[in-house]
């Protein structure tokens, strides 16, 4: 019986390592989406520029982040509530939708997920954690740089135009 338990230890350790890797990837995705949403709100002038402050991200990228506690709480809460779904692999995309003063959607920014957590997306067993996190970090850094460039690529709406936004989490259709 003891030999049987010992033979299960590597499997349990591999599962724990895979779960830790999935959690790291999900947390990195959540952090990046939160930062990207702040960048989008700043670049698209959804809120006055005075609400945002410059911050350096990992000593490499300067980003604009909101100082408004209710706005920050909303973004954090949506992403925290999405975390278990991301870990299960059921989230298909996260969407930042900007609405005009009449509450009509006029811009959508989608963050599509190929695979992050356990469940449906899966990470695979033979994944090198350092390599995956490095590649994911590079892709997400590129995303943040593209998001920061929105300010120069698109004609900004007028400040105070009554625009608002919503952060939406779309899940994959349940298949059985």
XYZ file of N, CA and C in Angstrom:
528
model
N 0.834 -1.203 0.000
C 0.000 0.000 0.000
C 0.873 1.259 0.000
N 1.959 1.256 0.782
C 2.874 2.392 0.839
C 3.544 2.603 -0.512
N 3.911 1.500 -1.186
C 4.541 1.621 -2.503
C 3.559 2.246 -3.495
N 2.282 1.906 -3.373
C 1.270 2.472 -4.255
C 1.132 3.974 -4.036
N 1.166 4.401 -2.803
C 1.089 5.825 -2.489
C 2.297 6.565 -3.012
N 3.472 5.968 -2.857
C 4.694 6.614 -3.352
C 4.668 6.755 -4.870
N 4.111 5.771 -5.557
C 4.076 5.851 -7.018
C 3.134 6.949 -7.489
N 2.217 7.385 -6.648
C 1.284 8.452 -7.007
C 1.886 9.832 -6.781
N 2.932 9.933 -5.964
C 3.522 11.234 -5.640
C 3.957 12.019 -6.866
N 4.677 11.434 -7.859
C 5.069 12.219 -9.039
C 3.863 12.746 -9.823
N 2.799 11.955 -9.893
C 1.599 12.399 -10.595
C 0.998 13.596 -9.872
N 0.885 13.511 -8.545
C 0.350 14.624 -7.766
C 1.244 15.855 -7.893
N 2.546 15.657 -7.884
C 3.476 16.784 -8.027
C 3.333 17.419 -9.413
N 3.151 16.593 -10.428
C 2.972 17.125 -11.788
C 1.673 17.905 -11.882
N 0.615 17.392 -11.235
C -0.659 18.119 -11.231
C -0.528 19.455 -10.524
N 0.156 19.458 -9.388
C 0.356 20.711 -8.641
C 1.174 21.692 -9.469
N 2.216 21.195 -10.140
C 3.048 22.064 -10.978
C 2.226 22.624 -12.135
N 1.382 21.793 -12.745
C 0.535 22.256 -13.842
C -0.464 23.292 -13.356
N -1.036 23.057 -12.168
C -1.990 24.018 -11.596
C -1.293 25.336 -11.273
N -0.067 25.257 -10.764
C 0.695 26.476 -10.455
C 1.012 27.237 -11.738
N 1.378 26.518 -12.783
C 1.669 27.132 -14.076
C 0.422 27.794 -14.641
N -0.712 27.107 -14.565
C -1.969 27.677 -15.053
C -2.317 28.933 -14.267
N -2.170 28.880 -12.956
C -2.484 30.046 -12.116
C -1.567 31.212 -12.457
N -0.296 30.946 -12.703
C 0.642 32.012 -13.078
C 0.263 32.642 -14.407
N -0.099 31.806 -15.383
C -0.496 32.321 -16.695
C -1.778 33.144 -16.584
N -2.737 32.666 -15.805
C -3.995 33.385 -15.627
C -3.756 34.715 -14.927
N -2.939 34.706 -13.888
C -2.654 35.952 -13.166
C -1.948 36.967 -14.058
N -1.043 36.501 -14.899
C -0.358 37.385 -15.837
C -1.354 37.964 -16.849
N -2.259 37.133 -17.334
C -3.294 37.595 -18.260
C -4.185 38.644 -17.593
N -4.619 38.384 -16.379
C -5.492 39.321 -15.651
C -4.797 40.659 -15.463
N -3.549 40.623 -15.026
C -2.797 41.866 -14.824
C -2.683 42.652 -16.135
N -2.407 41.952 -17.212
C -2.243 42.612 -18.501
C -3.551 43.215 -18.995
N -4.651 42.477 -18.864
C -5.948 43.012 -19.290
C -6.297 44.247 -18.466
N -6.063 44.199 -17.176
C -6.358 45.362 -16.336
C -5.569 46.580 -16.798
N -4.295 46.408 -17.050
C -3.453 47.520 -17.498
C -3.907 47.999 -18.869
N -4.204 47.062 -19.771
C -4.649 47.436 -21.111
C -5.962 48.218 -21.060
N -6.877 47.834 -20.185
C -8.145 48.552 -20.057
C -7.890 49.988 -19.598
N -7.000 50.164 -18.628
C -6.649 51.524 -18.188
C -6.086 52.328 -19.355
N -5.210 51.695 -20.143
C -4.613 52.363 -21.304
C -5.694 52.768 -22.313
N -6.630 51.855 -22.575
C -7.707 52.131 -23.527
C -8.553 53.295 -23.031
N -8.928 53.273 -21.768
C -9.769 54.341 -21.212
C -9.063 55.691 -21.287
N -7.757 55.686 -21.074
C -6.977 56.918 -21.171
C -6.906 57.390 -22.630
N -6.494 56.475 -23.525
C -6.292 56.840 -24.929
C -7.587 57.274 -25.600
N -8.682 56.642 -25.244
C -9.968 56.947 -25.874
C -10.737 58.023 -25.108
N -10.110 58.578 -24.088
C -10.661 59.712 -23.315
C -12.057 59.447 -22.753
N -12.241 58.238 -22.255
C -13.514 57.895 -21.630
C -13.666 58.669 -20.320
N -12.558 58.896 -19.654
C -12.527 59.695 -18.425
C -11.526 60.831 -18.620
N -11.658 61.898 -17.842
C -10.706 63.015 -17.980
C -9.264 62.540 -17.751
N -8.360 63.135 -18.460
C -6.941 62.754 -18.359
C -6.398 62.930 -16.939
N -7.001 63.858 -16.194
C -6.533 64.112 -14.827
C -6.774 62.923 -13.894
N -7.611 61.971 -14.303
C -7.901 60.788 -13.493
C -6.742 59.786 -13.556
N -5.882 59.935 -14.541
C -4.818 58.958 -14.781
C -3.454 59.501 -14.364
N -2.591 58.564 -13.975
C -1.206 58.916 -13.646
C -0.275 57.949 -14.381
N 0.937 58.423 -14.617
C 1.952 57.587 -15.274
C 2.530 56.610 -14.256
N 2.739 55.384 -14.734
C 3.414 54.373 -13.924
C 4.323 53.572 -14.839
N 5.417 53.104 -14.258
C 6.330 52.246 -15.013
C 6.000 50.806 -14.678
N 5.863 50.020 -15.724
C 5.526 48.618 -15.575
C 6.785 47.784 -15.725
N 7.160 47.094 -14.679
C 8.334 46.215 -14.683
C 9.573 46.916 -15.246
N 9.726 48.193 -14.936
C 10.876 48.994 -15.346
C 11.093 49.045 -16.858
N 10.031 48.790 -17.650
C 10.266 48.803 -19.090
C 9.232 49.605 -19.864
N 7.994 49.619 -19.438
C 6.943 50.287 -20.198
C 6.256 51.309 -19.296
N 6.045 52.510 -19.830
C 5.284 53.519 -19.100
C 3.830 53.391 -19.511
N 2.959 53.267 -18.522
C 1.529 53.127 -18.780
C 0.777 54.197 -18.001
N -0.477 54.395 -18.384
C -1.367 55.307 -17.660
C -2.354 54.452 -16.883
N -2.457 54.723 -15.603
C -3.366 53.982 -14.730
C -4.267 54.958 -14.000
N -5.508 54.555 -13.836
C -6.482 55.384 -13.147
C -6.128 55.514 -11.667
N -6.448 56.679 -11.111
C -6.317 56.900 -9.672
C -7.688 56.873 -8.996
N -8.741 56.647 -9.788
C -10.103 56.695 -9.267
C -10.457 55.359 -8.603
N -10.720 55.362 -7.293
C -10.929 54.091 -6.580
C -12.114 53.265 -7.098
N -13.215 53.896 -7.445
C -14.375 53.131 -7.915
C -14.122 52.507 -9.282
N -13.468 53.225 -10.157
C -13.112 52.684 -11.464
C -12.153 51.505 -11.301
N -11.134 51.689 -10.484
C -10.160 50.625 -10.246
C -10.834 49.391 -9.639
N -11.745 49.613 -8.715
C -12.464 48.509 -8.065
C -13.311 47.745 -9.074
N -13.990 48.466 -9.966
C -14.817 47.815 -10.986
C -13.964 46.885 -11.854
N -12.861 47.400 -12.363
C -11.991 46.608 -13.239
C -11.437 45.401 -12.481
N -10.967 45.626 -11.262
C -10.410 44.532 -10.453
C -11.456 43.477 -10.130
N -12.673 43.909 -9.800
C -13.734 42.965 -9.442
C -14.139 42.097 -10.632
N -14.299 42.702 -11.800
C -14.668 41.916 -12.986
C -13.595 40.859 -13.253
N -12.337 41.257 -13.197
C -11.276 40.304 -13.507
C -11.110 39.256 -12.402
N -11.300 39.645 -11.150
C -11.229 38.664 -10.057
C -12.352 37.639 -10.190
N -13.533 38.095 -10.578
C -14.656 37.169 -10.777
C -14.439 36.266 -11.988
N -13.656 36.725 -12.949
C -13.365 35.910 -14.134
C -12.273 34.877 -13.868
N -11.470 35.064 -12.822
C -10.315 34.199 -12.573
C -10.672 32.705 -12.517
N -11.692 32.301 -11.729
C -12.012 30.864 -11.710
C -12.423 30.328 -13.085
N -13.122 31.143 -13.852
C -13.519 30.728 -15.201
C -12.306 30.618 -16.117
N -11.358 31.528 -15.947
C -10.116 31.459 -16.723
C -9.337 30.191 -16.369
N -9.282 29.864 -15.083
C -8.576 28.656 -14.658
C -9.247 27.393 -15.195
N -10.572 27.411 -15.318
C -11.296 26.265 -15.876
C -11.135 26.176 -17.390
N -10.707 27.274 -18.017
C -10.560 27.292 -19.462
C -11.863 27.566 -20.191
N -12.858 28.127 -19.497
C -14.156 28.366 -20.135
C -14.300 29.761 -20.734
N -13.374 30.666 -20.445
C -13.471 32.019 -20.989
C -12.931 32.032 -22.413
N -13.741 32.579 -23.310
C -13.343 32.702 -24.713
C -12.661 34.048 -24.968
N -13.219 35.119 -24.370
C -12.645 36.449 -24.557
C -13.150 37.385 -23.476
N -12.360 38.432 -23.263
C -12.746 39.543 -22.395
C -12.838 40.756 -23.311
N -13.928 41.513 -23.194
C -14.179 42.625 -24.098
C -14.309 43.917 -23.299
N -13.601 44.940 -23.753
C -13.780 46.294 -23.236
C -14.596 47.021 -24.304
N -15.847 47.333 -23.959
C -16.759 47.976 -24.905
C -16.971 49.426 -24.479
N -16.712 50.340 -25.391
C -16.896 51.763 -25.110
C -18.197 52.207 -25.757
N -19.002 52.911 -24.983
C -20.307 53.394 -25.434
C -20.273 54.903 -25.571
N -21.049 55.422 -26.517
C -21.160 56.872 -26.662
C -22.143 57.416 -25.625
N -22.385 58.712 -25.678
C -23.269 59.356 -24.709
C -24.686 58.820 -24.714
N -25.122 58.225 -25.823
C -26.463 57.648 -25.926
C -26.457 56.152 -25.571
N -25.356 55.668 -25.013
C -25.176 54.268 -24.613
C -25.192 53.292 -25.786
N -24.737 53.762 -26.957
C -24.571 52.895 -28.121
C -23.100 52.486 -28.185
N -22.821 51.194 -28.377
C -21.420 50.778 -28.488
C -20.774 51.390 -29.732
N -19.597 51.975 -29.570
C -18.906 52.490 -30.760
C -17.486 51.970 -30.896
N -16.931 51.337 -29.881
C -15.623 50.681 -29.993
C -15.612 49.455 -29.094
N -14.951 48.397 -29.609
C -14.794 47.164 -28.841
C -13.335 46.728 -28.930
N -12.806 46.359 -27.802
C -11.443 45.831 -27.738
C -11.541 44.443 -27.131
N -11.152 43.437 -27.909
C -11.294 42.053 -27.474
C -9.947 41.455 -27.118
N -9.933 40.751 -26.006
C -8.766 39.999 -25.560
C -9.176 38.531 -25.639
N -8.786 37.884 -26.746
C -9.168 36.486 -26.976
C -8.183 35.561 -26.271
N -8.719 34.462 -25.799
C -7.911 33.502 -25.042
C -7.864 32.190 -25.813
N -6.656 31.765 -26.132
C -6.496 30.461 -26.774
C -6.431 29.375 -25.714
N -5.532 29.513 -24.753
C -5.444 28.558 -23.650
C -4.700 29.204 -22.502
N -5.255 29.040 -21.319
C -4.605 29.552 -20.109
C -4.700 28.528 -18.988
N -5.880 28.345 -18.461
C -6.045 27.543 -17.257
C -6.086 26.060 -17.500
N -6.751 25.378 -16.589
C -6.926 23.932 -16.685
C -7.988 23.644 -17.703
N -9.030 22.985 -17.314
C -10.247 22.729 -18.072
C -10.090 22.672 -19.581
N -10.947 23.401 -20.271
C -11.061 23.357 -21.722
C -9.832 23.820 -22.457
N -9.146 24.845 -21.958
C -8.013 25.381 -22.680
C -6.790 24.523 -22.506
N -6.493 24.174 -21.265
C -5.385 23.297 -20.941
C -4.041 23.858 -21.334
N -3.029 23.450 -20.596
C -1.678 23.910 -20.888
C -0.795 22.781 -21.374
N -1.198 21.560 -21.170
C -0.349 20.441 -21.567
C 0.598 20.076 -20.443
N 1.096 18.881 -20.474
C 1.927 18.396 -19.378
C 3.403 18.703 -19.575
N 3.863 18.769 -20.821
C 5.286 18.904 -21.085
C 5.658 20.352 -21.385
N 5.081 21.283 -20.642
C 5.348 22.693 -20.883
C 6.388 23.176 -19.876
N 7.407 23.839 -20.358
C 8.415 24.417 -19.495
C 7.870 25.733 -18.948
N 7.718 25.821 -17.630
C 7.084 26.987 -17.002
C 7.800 28.280 -17.341
N 9.107 28.289 -17.226
C 9.861 29.513 -17.490
C 9.700 29.963 -18.937
N 9.755 29.003 -19.864
C 9.599 29.329 -21.281
C 8.196 29.855 -21.569
N 7.176 29.190 -21.019
C 5.802 29.626 -21.260
C 5.561 31.032 -20.713
N 5.990 31.270 -19.478
C 5.776 32.584 -18.877
C 6.570 33.659 -19.607
N 7.750 33.304 -20.095
C 8.552 34.261 -20.856
C 7.866 34.624 -22.168
N 7.407 33.593 -22.896
C 6.709 33.839 -24.164
C 5.415 34.614 -23.934
N 4.672 34.215 -22.905
C 3.420 34.903 -22.595
C 3.699 36.342 -22.209
N 4.721 36.557 -21.400
C 5.101 37.908 -21.001
C 5.471 38.768 -22.194
N 6.209 38.197 -23.154
C 6.582 38.939 -24.365
C 5.350 39.309 -25.189
N 4.432 38.351 -25.351
C 3.213 38.624 -26.117
C 2.368 39.701 -25.426
N 2.275 39.614 -24.115
C 1.470 40.588 -23.390
C 2.117 41.971 -23.382
N 3.438 42.024 -23.350
C 4.151 43.301 -23.435
C 3.888 43.946 -24.799
N 3.901 43.125 -25.859
C 3.572 43.641 -27.191
C 2.145 44.183 -27.226
N 1.229 43.473 -26.584
C -0.158 43.931 -26.518
C -0.251 45.290 -25.823
N 0.462 45.454 -24.727
C 0.427 46.726 -24.007
C 1.019 47.856 -24.845
N 2.065 47.574 -25.591
C 2.648 48.605 -26.462
C 1.670 49.001 -27.568
N 0.970 48.010 -28.139
C -0.041 48.320 -29.161
C -1.192 49.116 -28.555
N -1.590 48.771 -27.330
C -2.666 49.494 -26.658
C -2.251 50.931 -26.389
N -1.005 51.127 -25.981
C -0.513 52.482 -25.725
C -0.499 53.312 -27.010
N -0.305 52.656 -28.146
C -0.253 53.366 -29.432
C -1.627 53.818 -29.912
N -2.697 53.352 -29.276
C -4.047 53.776 -29.680
C -4.181 55.296 -29.680
N -3.515 55.910 -28.746
C -3.610 57.365 -28.599
C -3.197 58.088 -29.882
N -2.251 57.526 -30.606
C -1.755 58.177 -31.815
C -2.394 57.620 -33.087
N -2.966 56.427 -33.012
C -3.516 55.785 -34.199
C -4.947 56.191 -34.511
N -5.732 56.459 -33.494
C -7.144 56.764 -33.687
C -7.435 58.206 -33.317
N -8.369 58.800 -34.026
C -8.781 60.148 -33.667
C -9.565 60.070 -32.366
N -9.135 60.811 -31.367
C -9.794 60.679 -30.063
C -11.168 61.334 -30.049
N -12.092 60.705 -29.323
C -13.376 61.368 -29.128
C -13.164 62.594 -28.249
N -14.082 63.513 -28.289
C -13.911 64.707 -27.464
C -14.079 64.351 -25.996
N -13.221 64.924 -25.170
C -13.283 64.682 -23.743
C -14.599 65.226 -23.209
N -15.225 64.495 -22.322
C -16.488 64.930 -21.762
C -17.672 64.662 -22.676
N -17.518 63.712 -23.620
C -18.591 63.417 -24.568
C -19.661 62.512 -23.976
N -19.533 62.178 -22.716
C -20.510 61.318 -22.068
C -20.290 59.847 -22.334
N -19.125 59.482 -22.881
C -18.874 58.069 -23.155
C -18.619 57.320 -21.851
N -18.865 56.039 -21.892
C -18.637 55.165 -20.759
C -18.159 53.821 -21.301
N -17.978 52.845 -20.440
C -17.489 51.552 -20.911
C -18.041 50.435 -20.029
N -17.896 49.221 -20.524
C -18.203 48.023 -19.751
C -17.140 46.986 -20.060
N -16.826 46.196 -19.078
C -15.879 45.103 -19.229
C -16.700 43.814 -19.188
N -16.668 43.060 -20.282
C -17.529 41.885 -20.444
C -16.684 40.618 -20.580
N -17.107 39.559 -19.922
C -16.421 38.272 -19.994
C -17.331 37.299 -20.753
N -16.850 36.803 -21.888
C -17.622 35.869 -22.716
C -17.057 34.470 -22.534
N -17.929 33.518 -22.211
C -17.502 32.135 -22.047
C -17.819 31.320 -23.287
N -17.063 30.243 -23.455
C -17.298 29.331 -24.569
C -18.639 28.630 -24.344
N -19.315 28.276 -25.439
C -20.539 27.494 -25.288
C -20.226 26.176 -24.594
N -21.070 25.779 -23.699
C -20.867 24.534 -22.953
C -21.164 23.366 -23.881
N -20.203 22.472 -24.014
C -20.422 21.306 -24.872
C -20.361 20.039 -24.026
N -21.340 19.197 -24.232
C -21.369 17.921 -23.497
C -21.554 16.777 -24.439
